[in-house]
Short mmCIF file of N, CA and C in Angstrom, two decimals:
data_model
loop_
_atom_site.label_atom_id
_atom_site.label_comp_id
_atom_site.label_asym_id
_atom_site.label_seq_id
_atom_site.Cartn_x
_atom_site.Cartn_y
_atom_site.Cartn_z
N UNK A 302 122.68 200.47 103.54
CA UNK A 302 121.56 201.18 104.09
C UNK A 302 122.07 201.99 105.28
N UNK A 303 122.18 203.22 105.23
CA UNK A 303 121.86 203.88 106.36
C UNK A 303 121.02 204.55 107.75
N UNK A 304 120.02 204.19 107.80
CA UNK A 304 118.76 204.31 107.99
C UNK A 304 117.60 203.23 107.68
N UNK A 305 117.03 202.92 108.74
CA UNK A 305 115.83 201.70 108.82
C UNK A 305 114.54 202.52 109.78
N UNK A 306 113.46 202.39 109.26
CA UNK A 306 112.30 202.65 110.41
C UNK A 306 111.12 201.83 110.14
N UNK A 307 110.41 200.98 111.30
CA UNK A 307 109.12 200.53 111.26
C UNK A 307 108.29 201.14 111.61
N UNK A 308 107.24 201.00 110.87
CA UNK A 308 105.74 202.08 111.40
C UNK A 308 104.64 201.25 111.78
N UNK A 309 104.63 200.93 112.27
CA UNK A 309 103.25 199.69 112.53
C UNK A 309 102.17 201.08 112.95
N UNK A 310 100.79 200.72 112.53
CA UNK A 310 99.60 201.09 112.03
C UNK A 310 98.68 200.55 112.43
N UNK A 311 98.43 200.77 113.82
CA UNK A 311 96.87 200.14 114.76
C UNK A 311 96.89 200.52 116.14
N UNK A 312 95.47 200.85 116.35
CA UNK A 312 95.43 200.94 118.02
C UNK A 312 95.08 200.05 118.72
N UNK A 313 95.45 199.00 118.50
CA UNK A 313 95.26 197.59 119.38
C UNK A 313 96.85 197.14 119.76
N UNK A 314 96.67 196.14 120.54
CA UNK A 314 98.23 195.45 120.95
C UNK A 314 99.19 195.73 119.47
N UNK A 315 99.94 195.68 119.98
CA UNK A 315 101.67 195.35 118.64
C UNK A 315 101.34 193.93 117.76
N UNK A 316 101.81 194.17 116.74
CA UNK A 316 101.84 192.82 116.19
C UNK A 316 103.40 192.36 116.78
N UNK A 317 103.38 190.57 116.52
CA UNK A 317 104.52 190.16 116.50
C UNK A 317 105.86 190.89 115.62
N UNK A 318 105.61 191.36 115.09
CA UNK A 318 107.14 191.62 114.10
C UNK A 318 107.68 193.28 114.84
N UNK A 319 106.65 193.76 115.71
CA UNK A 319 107.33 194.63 116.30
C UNK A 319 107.65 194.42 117.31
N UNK A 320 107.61 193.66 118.40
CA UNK A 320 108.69 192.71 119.60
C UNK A 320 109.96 192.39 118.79
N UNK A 321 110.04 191.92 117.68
CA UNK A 321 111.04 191.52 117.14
C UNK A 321 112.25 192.59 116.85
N UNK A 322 111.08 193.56 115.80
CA UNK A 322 111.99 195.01 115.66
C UNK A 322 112.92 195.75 117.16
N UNK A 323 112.28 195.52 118.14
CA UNK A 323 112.13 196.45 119.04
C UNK A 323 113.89 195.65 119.55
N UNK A 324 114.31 194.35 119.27
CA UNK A 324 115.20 193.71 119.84
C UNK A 324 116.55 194.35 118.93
N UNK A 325 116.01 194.62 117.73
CA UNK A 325 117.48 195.27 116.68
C UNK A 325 117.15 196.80 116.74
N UNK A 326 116.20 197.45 117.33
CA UNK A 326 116.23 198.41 117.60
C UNK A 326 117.47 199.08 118.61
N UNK A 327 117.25 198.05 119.57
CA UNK A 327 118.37 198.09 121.11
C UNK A 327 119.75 198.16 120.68
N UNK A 328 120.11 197.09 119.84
CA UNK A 328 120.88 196.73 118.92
C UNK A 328 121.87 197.61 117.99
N UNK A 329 120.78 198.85 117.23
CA UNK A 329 121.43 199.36 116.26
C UNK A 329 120.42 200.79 116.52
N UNK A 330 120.01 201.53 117.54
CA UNK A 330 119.99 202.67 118.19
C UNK A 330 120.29 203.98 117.28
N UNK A 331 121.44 204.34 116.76
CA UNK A 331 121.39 205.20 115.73
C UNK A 331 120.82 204.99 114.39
N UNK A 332 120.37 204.03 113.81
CA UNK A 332 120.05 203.72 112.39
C UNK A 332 118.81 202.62 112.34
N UNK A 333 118.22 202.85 113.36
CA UNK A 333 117.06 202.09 113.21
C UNK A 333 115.65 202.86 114.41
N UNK A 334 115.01 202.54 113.80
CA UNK A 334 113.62 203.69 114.26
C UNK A 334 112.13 203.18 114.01
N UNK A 335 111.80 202.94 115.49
CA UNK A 335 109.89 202.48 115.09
C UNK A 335 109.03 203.45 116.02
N UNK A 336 107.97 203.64 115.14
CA UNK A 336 107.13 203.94 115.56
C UNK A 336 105.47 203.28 115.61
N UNK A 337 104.91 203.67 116.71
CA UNK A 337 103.54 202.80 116.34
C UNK A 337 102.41 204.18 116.23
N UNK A 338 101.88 204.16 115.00
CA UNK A 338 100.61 205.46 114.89
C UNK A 338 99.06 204.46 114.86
N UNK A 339 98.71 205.13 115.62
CA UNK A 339 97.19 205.17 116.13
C UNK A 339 96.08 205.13 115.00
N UNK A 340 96.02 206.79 114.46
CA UNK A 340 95.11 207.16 113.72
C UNK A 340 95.82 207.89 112.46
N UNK A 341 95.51 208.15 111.41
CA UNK A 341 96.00 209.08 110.17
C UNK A 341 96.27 210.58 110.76
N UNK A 342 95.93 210.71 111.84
CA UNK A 342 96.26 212.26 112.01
C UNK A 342 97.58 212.23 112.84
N UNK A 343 97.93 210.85 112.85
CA UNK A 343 99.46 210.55 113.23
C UNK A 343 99.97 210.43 112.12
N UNK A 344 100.45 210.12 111.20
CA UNK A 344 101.36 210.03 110.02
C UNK A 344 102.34 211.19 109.67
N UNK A 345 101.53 212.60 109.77
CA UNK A 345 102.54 213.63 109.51
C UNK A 345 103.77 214.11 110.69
N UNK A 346 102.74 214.07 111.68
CA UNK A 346 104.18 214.34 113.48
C UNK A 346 104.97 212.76 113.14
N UNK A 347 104.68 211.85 113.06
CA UNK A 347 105.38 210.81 113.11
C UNK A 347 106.78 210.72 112.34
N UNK A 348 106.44 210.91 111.14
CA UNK A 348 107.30 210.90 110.01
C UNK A 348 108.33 211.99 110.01
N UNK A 349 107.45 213.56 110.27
CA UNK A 349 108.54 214.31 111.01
C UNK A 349 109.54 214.14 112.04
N UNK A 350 109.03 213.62 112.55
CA UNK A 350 109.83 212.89 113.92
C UNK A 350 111.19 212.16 113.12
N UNK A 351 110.45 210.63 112.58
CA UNK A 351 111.60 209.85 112.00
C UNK A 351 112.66 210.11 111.31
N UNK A 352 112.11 211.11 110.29
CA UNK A 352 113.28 211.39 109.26
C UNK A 352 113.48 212.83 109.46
N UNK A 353 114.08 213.46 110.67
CA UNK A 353 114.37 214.97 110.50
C UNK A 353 115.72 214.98 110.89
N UNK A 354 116.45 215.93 109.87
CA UNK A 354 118.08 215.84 109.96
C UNK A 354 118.66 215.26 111.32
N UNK A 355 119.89 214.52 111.04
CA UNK A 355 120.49 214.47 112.59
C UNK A 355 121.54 214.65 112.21
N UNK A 356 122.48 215.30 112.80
CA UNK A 356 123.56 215.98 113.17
C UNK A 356 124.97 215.01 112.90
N UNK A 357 125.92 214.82 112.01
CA UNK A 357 126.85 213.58 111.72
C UNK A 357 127.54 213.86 113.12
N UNK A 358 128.52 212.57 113.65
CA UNK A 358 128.96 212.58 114.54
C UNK A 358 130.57 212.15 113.84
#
């Protein structure tokens, strides 16, 4: 796998499994990616966000 992203989906507190994410996030910085969206009119900026080319190093 090259690439990992969580999307958690609510406007209330985080669930548990994204404290968790957020620790292999720190972890693995280039190849791992969360986001938390609010409402459906977040899904399209979001996703743009996550998966838009990045540059090989």
């Amino acid at each position: 796998m090259q690439y990992y992203t969580y999307v958690e989906i609510t406007p209330r507190e985080h669930q548990a499994l994204w404290y968790e994410y957020e620790r292999i996030g720190e972890a693995f910085p280039d190849t791992f990616a969360q986001q938390q969206l609010v409402s459906a009119g977040d899904i399209y900026p979001v996703f743009r966000e996550l998966f838009q080319r990045r540059l090989a190093t």
